[in-house]
Coordinates of C-alpha atoms in Angstrom, one line a residue:
X1 CA 109.5 116.9 101.4
X2 CA 112.6 115.9 99.3
X3 CA 113.5 118.3 96.5
X4 CA 112.2 117.6 93.0
X5 CA 113.9 118.3 89.7
X6 CA 111.9 119.2 86.6
X7 CA 111.1 116.8 83.8
X8 CA 114.0 118.0 81.7
X9 CA 116.7 116.8 84.1
X10 CA 119.3 114.9 82.1
X11 CA 119.8 111.2 82.6
X12 CA 123.2 109.7 83.4
X13 CA 124.1 106.9 81.1
X14 CA 125.9 104.1 82.9
X15 CA 128.0 101.4 81.5
X16 CA 129.0 103.2 78.3
X17 CA 131.2 101.5 75.7
X18 CA 134.8 100.7 76.4
X19 CA 137.3 102.3 73.9
X20 CA 140.4 100.5 72.5
X21 CA 143.7 102.3 73.2
X22 CA 146.3 102.2 70.4
X23 CA 149.9 103.1 71.4
X24 CA 152.7 104.2 69.0
X25 CA 156.5 104.0 69.5
X26 CA 158.8 106.3 67.5
X27 CA 162.5 105.6 66.7
X28 CA 165.1 107.1 64.4
X29 CA 164.7 104.3 61.9
X30 CA 161.2 102.9 62.0
X31 CA 157.6 103.5 63.1
X32 CA 156.0 100.6 64.9
X33 CA 152.4 100.2 65.8
X34 CA 151.4 98.0 68.8
X35 CA 148.4 95.9 67.8
X36 CA 145.3 96.5 69.9
X37 CA 144.4 94.0 72.6
X38 CA 141.7 91.5 71.8
X39 CA 138.2 92.9 72.5
X40 CA 136.9 92.0 76.0
X41 CA 134.3 89.2 76.2
X42 CA 130.8 90.5 76.8
X43 CA 129.6 90.1 80.3
X44 CA 126.1 89.2 81.2
X45 CA 124.7 92.2 83.1
X46 CA 121.6 92.3 85.2
X47 CA 119.2 94.9 84.0
X48 CA 118.9 98.0 86.2
X49 CA 115.6 98.1 87.9
X50 CA 115.5 101.9 88.1
X51 CA 117.1 104.8 86.4
X52 CA 119.7 107.0 88.1
X53 CA 119.9 110.7 87.4
X54 CA 122.6 113.3 88.3
X55 CA 123.9 113.2 91.9
X56 CA 122.0 110.0 92.7
X57 CA 118.5 111.4 91.9
X58 CA 116.0 108.7 90.8
X59 CA 114.3 109.3 87.6
X60 CA 110.6 108.3 87.7
X61 CA 107.6 108.2 85.3
X62 CA 104.0 108.8 86.4
X63 CA 100.6 108.8 84.8
X64 CA 98.9 112.0 85.8
X65 CA 95.7 114.0 85.0
X66 CA 94.9 117.6 85.5
X67 CA 91.2 117.5 84.6
X68 CA 88.4 114.9 84.7
X69 CA 87.4 113.0 81.6
X70 CA 88.1 109.8 79.7
X71 CA 91.5 108.3 80.4
X72 CA 92.5 108.4 76.7
X73 CA 91.8 112.2 76.7
X74 CA 93.2 113.4 80.0
X75 CA 96.1 111.1 81.1
X76 CA 99.7 112.0 80.3
X77 CA 103.0 110.5 81.2
X78 CA 105.1 112.8 83.3
X79 CA 108.9 112.4 84.0
X80 CA 110.3 113.7 87.3
X81 CA 113.2 113.2 89.7
X82 CA 113.3 112.1 93.3
X83 CA 116.1 113.4 95.6
X84 CA 118.3 110.8 97.3
X85 CA 118.0 112.9 100.5
X86 CA 114.9 111.3 102.1
X87 CA 113.0 113.1 105.0
X88 CA 112.8 111.4 108.4
X89 CA 110.3 108.6 108.3
X90 CA 110.1 108.5 104.5
X91 CA 111.0 105.7 102.1
X92 CA 111.6 105.4 98.3
X93 CA 109.6 102.6 96.7
X94 CA 109.6 101.2 93.2
X95 CA 106.5 99.7 91.8
X96 CA 106.5 95.9 90.9
X97 CA 102.8 95.6 89.9
X98 CA 99.7 97.7 89.9
X99 CA 96.2 96.7 88.7
X100 CA 93.6 98.9 87.0
X101 CA 90.3 98.7 88.7
X102 CA 86.9 100.2 87.5
X103 CA 87.1 102.6 90.5
X104 CA 90.4 104.0 89.1
X105 CA 88.7 104.8 85.8
X106 CA 85.7 106.3 87.6
X107 CA 88.1 108.5 89.6
X108 CA 89.7 109.8 86.4
X109 CA 86.3 110.4 84.9
X110 CA 85.3 112.4 88.0
X111 CA 82.3 110.1 88.7
X112 CA 83.7 108.3 91.8
X113 CA 82.6 109.1 95.3
X114 CA 85.9 110.8 96.2
X115 CA 87.9 113.2 94.0
X116 CA 91.7 113.3 94.5
X117 CA 93.4 116.6 95.3
X118 CA 95.4 118.2 92.5
X119 CA 98.9 119.5 93.2
X120 CA 102.2 120.4 91.5
X121 CA 104.4 118.4 93.9
X122 CA 105.7 116.3 91.0
X123 CA 106.7 119.3 89.0
X124 CA 103.8 119.2 86.5
X125 CA 103.0 122.3 84.5
X126 CA 99.5 122.2 86.0
X127 CA 98.1 120.9 89.3
X128 CA 97.7 117.1 88.7
X129 CA 96.7 113.9 90.5
X130 CA 98.1 110.3 90.1
X131 CA 95.4 107.6 89.6
X132 CA 95.5 104.1 91.0
X133 CA 94.6 102.6 94.4
X134 CA 96.4 99.2 94.5
X135 CA 100.0 98.2 94.0
X136 CA 102.9 96.1 95.2
X137 CA 105.9 98.2 96.0
X138 CA 109.5 97.3 96.9
X139 CA 111.3 99.5 99.3
X140 CA 114.6 100.6 97.7
X141 CA 115.8 103.3 100.2
X142 CA 114.8 104.3 103.8
X143 CA 115.2 107.8 105.3
X144 CA 116.3 108.6 108.9
X145 CA 114.0 107.0 111.5
X146 CA 111.0 108.9 112.9
X147 CA 109.1 108.2 116.1
X148 CA 107.4 104.8 116.1
X149 CA 103.7 104.9 115.1
X150 CA 101.1 104.1 117.8
X151 CA 99.3 100.9 117.4
X152 CA 96.0 101.2 115.5
X153 CA 97.1 104.2 113.4
X154 CA 98.0 102.3 110.3
X155 CA 101.4 101.3 108.9
X156 CA 102.8 98.2 110.4
X157 CA 101.1 98.9 113.7
X158 CA 103.0 96.1 115.5
X159 CA 106.2 98.1 115.8
X160 CA 108.0 96.3 113.0
X161 CA 109.9 99.0 111.0
X162 CA 109.8 99.0 107.3
X163 CA 113.2 98.1 105.8
X164 CA 114.9 98.2 102.5
X165 CA 113.8 95.2 100.4
X166 CA 110.4 94.9 102.0
X167 CA 107.3 94.6 99.9
X168 CA 104.6 97.1 100.9
X169 CA 101.1 98.1 99.8
X170 CA 99.2 101.3 100.4
X171 CA 97.4 101.4 103.8
X172 CA 94.5 103.3 102.3
X173 CA 93.0 103.9 98.9
X174 CA 93.8 107.0 96.9
X175 CA 97.5 106.5 97.0
X176 CA 98.2 107.1 93.3
X177 CA 99.9 103.9 92.1
X178 CA 100.3 104.3 88.4
X179 CA 103.9 105.3 88.6
X180 CA 107.4 103.7 88.5
X181 CA 108.6 105.1 91.8
X182 CA 107.3 107.1 94.7
X183 CA 108.7 109.0 97.7
X184 CA 106.4 108.1 100.6
X185 CA 106.5 110.3 103.7
X186 CA 105.3 109.0 107.1
X187 CA 105.8 105.5 105.6
X188 CA 104.9 103.6 108.8
X189 CA 101.4 105.0 108.6
X190 CA 101.0 105.2 104.9
X191 CA 102.1 101.7 103.9
X192 CA 101.5 98.1 105.1
X193 CA 104.5 95.8 105.2
X194 CA 103.4 92.6 103.5
X195 CA 102.9 89.4 105.4
X196 CA 104.2 90.4 108.8
X197 CA 107.1 88.2 109.9
X198 CA 106.6 85.9 106.8
X199 CA 107.2 88.8 104.4
X200 CA 106.6 88.0 100.8
X201 CA 107.7 84.4 100.9
X202 CA 105.5 82.2 98.7
X203 CA 103.8 85.2 97.1
X204 CA 104.0 86.9 93.7
X205 CA 103.9 90.6 93.1
X206 CA 100.6 90.2 91.2
X207 CA 99.0 88.5 94.2
X208 CA 100.1 91.2 96.6
X209 CA 99.1 94.0 94.2
X210 CA 95.6 92.7 93.8
X211 CA 94.7 91.7 97.4
X212 CA 93.6 94.9 99.1
X213 CA 90.5 95.9 97.1
X214 CA 88.5 93.0 95.5
X215 CA 89.3 90.1 97.9
X216 CA 89.1 92.3 100.9
X217 CA 85.7 93.7 99.8
X218 CA 84.3 90.2 99.4
X219 CA 85.7 89.0 102.7
X220 CA 84.2 91.9 104.6
X221 CA 80.8 91.8 103.0
X222 CA 80.4 88.1 103.7
X223 CA 81.5 88.6 107.3
X224 CA 80.0 91.9 108.4
X225 CA 76.3 92.0 107.4
X226 CA 74.8 88.5 108.0
X227 CA 76.5 85.8 110.1
X228 CA 76.2 83.1 107.5
X229 CA 78.6 80.7 109.3
X230 CA 76.4 81.0 112.4
X231 CA 73.3 80.5 110.3
X232 CA 74.8 77.3 108.9
X233 CA 75.7 76.0 112.3
X234 CA 72.2 76.7 113.7
X235 CA 70.6 75.0 110.7
X236 CA 72.6 71.8 111.3
X237 CA 72.2 72.0 115.1
X238 CA 68.5 72.1 114.9
X239 CA 68.5 68.5 113.7
X240 CA 69.5 69.4 110.2
X241 CA 65.8 69.4 109.0
X242 CA 67.2 67.7 106.0
X243 CA 69.8 70.5 105.5
X244 CA 72.1 69.6 102.6
X245 CA 74.8 72.3 103.0
X246 CA 75.7 75.6 104.5
X247 CA 73.9 78.9 104.3
X248 CA 73.1 80.5 101.0
X249 CA 74.2 83.9 99.5
X250 CA 73.3 85.4 96.2
X251 CA 75.4 87.7 94.0
X252 CA 75.4 89.4 90.6
X253 CA 78.7 90.3 88.9
X254 CA 79.9 86.9 89.9
X255 CA 82.7 86.9 87.3
X256 CA 84.2 90.1 88.7
X257 CA 87.2 90.2 91.0
X258 CA 84.9 90.5 94.0
X259 CA 82.6 87.8 92.8
X260 CA 85.3 85.3 92.2
X261 CA 86.7 86.1 95.7
X262 CA 83.3 85.6 97.3
X263 CA 82.9 82.3 95.6
X264 CA 86.2 81.0 97.1
X265 CA 85.5 82.3 100.6
X266 CA 82.1 80.7 100.5
X267 CA 83.7 77.4 99.6
X268 CA 86.3 77.7 102.4
X269 CA 83.7 78.6 105.0
X270 CA 81.2 76.0 104.0
X271 CA 78.7 78.4 102.4
X272 CA 76.7 77.9 99.2
X273 CA 76.4 80.5 96.5
X274 CA 74.0 81.5 93.7
X275 CA 76.0 83.4 91.1
X276 CA 74.7 85.6 88.2
X277 CA 76.9 86.2 85.1
X278 CA 76.3 87.9 81.7
X279 CA 75.9 85.7 78.7
X280 CA 78.9 85.4 76.5
X281 CA 78.9 85.5 72.7
X282 CA 78.1 81.8 72.2
X283 CA 76.4 79.2 74.4
X284 CA 79.7 77.3 74.5
X285 CA 81.6 80.3 75.9
X286 CA 78.8 80.8 78.5
X287 CA 78.9 77.2 79.6
X288 CA 82.7 77.4 79.8
X289 CA 82.5 80.4 82.1
X290 CA 79.9 78.6 84.3
X291 CA 82.2 75.6 84.6
X292 CA 85.1 77.8 85.5
X293 CA 83.2 79.4 88.4
X294 CA 81.9 76.0 89.6
X295 CA 85.5 74.8 89.7
X296 CA 86.3 77.8 92.0
X297 CA 83.5 76.7 94.3
X298 CA 80.3 78.2 93.0
X299 CA 77.2 76.1 93.9
X300 CA 74.9 77.5 91.2
X301 CA 75.7 79.7 88.2
X302 CA 73.0 81.3 86.1
X303 CA 73.0 83.9 83.4
X304 CA 71.4 87.3 83.8
X305 CA 68.7 86.3 81.3
X306 CA 67.8 83.3 83.6
X307 CA 68.0 85.5 86.7
X308 CA 65.6 88.1 85.2
X309 CA 63.1 85.5 84.0
X310 CA 59.9 85.3 85.9
X311 CA 60.5 81.6 86.6
X312 CA 63.6 82.2 88.6
X313 CA 61.9 82.6 92.0
X314 CA 60.2 79.3 91.5
X315 CA 63.4 77.6 90.4
X316 CA 65.2 79.0 93.5
X317 CA 62.7 77.3 95.8
X318 CA 62.2 74.1 93.9
X319 CA 65.7 73.3 92.6
X320 CA 68.1 74.7 95.2
X321 CA 66.5 75.7 98.6
X322 CA 64.2 72.7 99.3
X323 CA 61.0 74.6 98.8
X324 CA 62.3 77.7 100.5
X325 CA 63.2 75.9 103.8
X326 CA 66.8 77.1 103.3
X327 CA 66.7 80.9 103.3
X328 CA 68.8 83.2 101.1
X329 CA 69.7 85.9 103.6
X330 CA 72.5 87.9 101.9
X331 CA 72.7 89.4 98.4
X332 CA 75.8 91.2 97.0
X333 CA 74.9 93.7 94.4
X334 CA 77.3 95.5 92.0
X335 CA 75.0 95.9 89.0
X336 CA 71.9 97.8 90.1
X337 CA 68.9 98.3 87.8
X338 CA 66.8 95.3 86.9
X339 CA 69.4 92.9 88.4
X340 CA 69.0 94.6 91.8
X341 CA 65.2 94.4 91.6
X342 CA 65.4 90.7 90.8
X343 CA 67.7 90.2 93.8
X344 CA 65.1 91.8 96.1
X345 CA 62.5 89.3 94.9
X346 CA 64.9 86.4 95.5
X347 CA 66.0 87.3 99.1
X348 CA 64.2 85.7 102.0
X349 CA 62.3 87.7 104.7
X350 CA 64.7 89.7 106.9
X351 CA 67.4 89.3 104.3
X352 CA 70.0 91.9 103.5
X353 CA 71.2 93.3 100.2
X354 CA 74.6 95.0 100.2
X355 CA 75.4 97.3 97.3
X356 CA 79.0 98.0 96.4
X357 CA 78.7 99.1 92.8
X358 CA 76.4 100.1 90.0
X359 CA 78.0 98.8 86.8
X360 CA 74.7 99.0 84.8
X361 CA 74.5 102.7 85.6
X362 CA 70.7 102.1 86.0
X363 CA 68.9 103.5 89.0
X364 CA 67.4 101.2 91.6
X365 CA 64.3 102.5 93.4
X366 CA 64.0 101.2 96.9
X367 CA 60.8 99.1 96.8
X368 CA 58.3 99.9 99.6
X369 CA 56.6 96.5 99.8
X370 CA 59.6 94.3 100.4
X371 CA 61.0 96.8 103.0
X372 CA 57.7 96.6 104.9
X373 CA 56.4 93.1 104.3
X374 CA 59.6 91.1 103.9
X375 CA 61.5 93.4 106.3
X376 CA 64.5 93.5 104.1
X377 CA 67.6 95.5 105.0
X378 CA 69.6 97.6 102.5
X379 CA 73.2 98.4 103.1
X380 CA 76.0 100.1 101.2
X381 CA 79.7 99.0 101.3
X382 CA 82.6 101.4 100.4
X383 CA 86.0 99.8 101.1
X384 CA 87.7 103.2 101.3
X385 CA 85.7 104.4 104.2
X386 CA 85.7 101.0 105.9
X387 CA 89.5 100.9 105.7
X388 CA 89.8 104.4 107.2
X389 CA 87.6 103.4 110.1
X390 CA 89.2 100.0 110.7
X391 CA 92.9 100.2 109.8
X392 CA 94.1 97.3 111.9
X393 CA 91.2 95.1 110.8
X394 CA 92.1 95.9 107.2
X395 CA 95.7 94.8 107.7
X396 CA 94.5 91.6 109.4
X397 CA 92.1 90.9 106.6
X398 CA 94.8 91.4 104.0
X399 CA 97.3 89.2 105.8
X400 CA 94.7 86.4 106.3
X401 CA 94.0 86.4 102.6
X402 CA 97.7 86.4 101.7
X403 CA 98.2 83.4 104.0
X404 CA 95.4 81.6 102.1
X405 CA 97.3 82.5 98.8
X406 CA 100.5 81.1 100.2
X407 CA 98.7 77.8 101.1
X408 CA 97.2 77.5 97.6
X409 CA 93.7 77.8 99.0
X410 CA 92.8 81.1 97.3
X411 CA 93.4 82.1 93.7
X412 CA 93.7 85.6 92.5
X413 CA 91.4 86.8 89.7
X414 CA 92.7 86.5 86.1
X415 CA 94.5 89.6 84.7
X416 CA 96.0 90.9 81.5
X417 CA 99.6 91.9 81.9
X418 CA 100.7 95.3 80.5
X419 CA 104.4 95.6 80.6
X420 CA 105.7 99.0 81.8
X421 CA 109.4 99.7 81.1
X422 CA 111.3 102.9 80.9
X423 CA 110.7 103.1 77.1
X424 CA 107.0 102.1 77.2
X425 CA 105.0 104.6 75.2
X426 CA 102.4 106.8 76.8
X427 CA 99.6 105.5 74.5
X428 CA 100.1 101.9 75.6
X429 CA 99.6 102.9 79.2
X430 CA 96.6 105.1 78.4
X431 CA 94.9 102.4 76.3
X432 CA 95.3 99.9 79.2
X433 CA 93.4 102.2 81.5
X434 CA 90.8 103.2 79.0
X435 CA 90.0 99.6 78.2
X436 CA 89.1 98.6 81.7
X437 CA 85.4 99.2 81.3
X438 CA 85.1 97.9 77.8
X439 CA 83.1 94.8 77.1
X440 CA 84.0 91.2 78.1
X441 CA 87.7 90.8 79.1
X442 CA 89.7 87.8 80.1
X443 CA 90.9 89.7 83.2
X444 CA 91.6 93.2 84.6
X445 CA 94.6 95.1 83.3
X446 CA 97.7 94.8 85.5
X447 CA 100.8 97.0 85.0
X448 CA 103.9 94.8 85.5
X449 CA 107.0 96.9 85.8
X450 CA 110.2 95.8 84.2
X451 CA 113.3 97.9 83.7
X452 CA 112.2 101.3 85.0

C-alpha cells in the first residue's frame, strides 16, 4: 500500500505570479532608472485536472462516513494524499463521473444488504467507509507490472493490460466511488477497462459511469428468468394464432433507471412491455411522462392508480393480450406492497416475478393460492452477488450495452449534474446524496468532476 499523508499536508501552488525586475545604474553624476519591461501577455492555460502536493503527492478529496445514518448527518469531506510511488499492479485513477443510486443511500443508512468495512487507510480520525458503487475513472498513473490475471478472475480478463489514459469502471460493487482520486491495488482484477479494443471512442463519461448497475440489471433480468425471445419465436412459429407482437413483460417502477433500460431492451429484442408509473402532480405531467416512455419503446404505460384498480385484470385481457391468449410470463418488481400483489394477479400461469427492490418499504406476503394454483415462481435479483459469481459475463454485458450506446440504439437515463471541483463545498455534495430518495426527480444525481 502506498504511503498516505494526513489531511493537513500543504498544497504546492503552481504557476504563481511573475514579478517585474527593476534595475538601477549608479554614476558619479546621475542616477538613472531603467524602465520596467512591458507586462507579459496572459497565456491561456488549460486547467489542471488534479492537485499536486509536495514531492509529487496527489491531493484527493473523498466523501466518507464513520457511522450509519442519513447522508446529511453522517457524511463528511475528507482530504488526503496519495504517494507517487505505486505498488506493483496498482494504478492511480481520477474520477470523471459518478452517479448516486438509491442503493448508495441505503448503504449509508445501514439498511442495504451488505455493509462496507470501516478502516483508517485514508487517514481519517475514525474508521470510515467511502460510499458509491459506480463511476467512470481515467487512469493517470500505473505502477510496476504484476503477474497477468487469469481469465475469468475479473479485470480485463483477456490479457489486455490497463494503461495510462484508459477509462475504467469498478469490476464489482462496493468500490467507494464518491472521491476525486483513488489508488487501486490489483487493478487488473479490481477494474474493467472500458470497451475492450474500442476503448472509450464514441462514449461520454456519464454513459460509462451509469452502465454497470441499472442497465446491466435490466439486461440480466430480461434474459435470465424467462426466455421471452424464445417465447416470441414459438408464438409466431405456431402459425401466429393471430399474434400481433413479441412476448409480454410487466414492470412497476418503469420510470426508474432499470425501468427505462428494460423498455429499450424490450424494443430492441422485439418484446412488448406493460409499464407502471406513479401519477405526477397534474394530468398533463402524467401524460407527458407516459409519452416519453412510449417514445423509448414502451407498449403500454399505466399509472399506479390504474394498475391497482380492480378493472386492470380485465383491461389486460381485453385491451392488450387478446383475451389472455398472449401470456404475461415475467414481472419485474422494485416497489413491493400493493403493487407487488397486483403484479401477482396480472401474471399468467407459470409466470415468474423477479424482485430487485422495495421502494415502497411495504411488506409483500407470498400468496399461497397463486403459488399453488397458478404455479407462479418468485425470484430475487441482486446484481452485486450475480456480478461476483459471473465476472466475465458481467464484463460482456457491460460491453454489449456500451456498443448499443455507441450505435445510438440505447439511451442512458436522465440525470442531474452536480459539479464537483476542488473548491466545491461539503454541503453541496451531501445534499446531492441526501436528495436521491426525495420525491419526483427529473433524473438521478450525477457527480461530474471538473478541476480536482
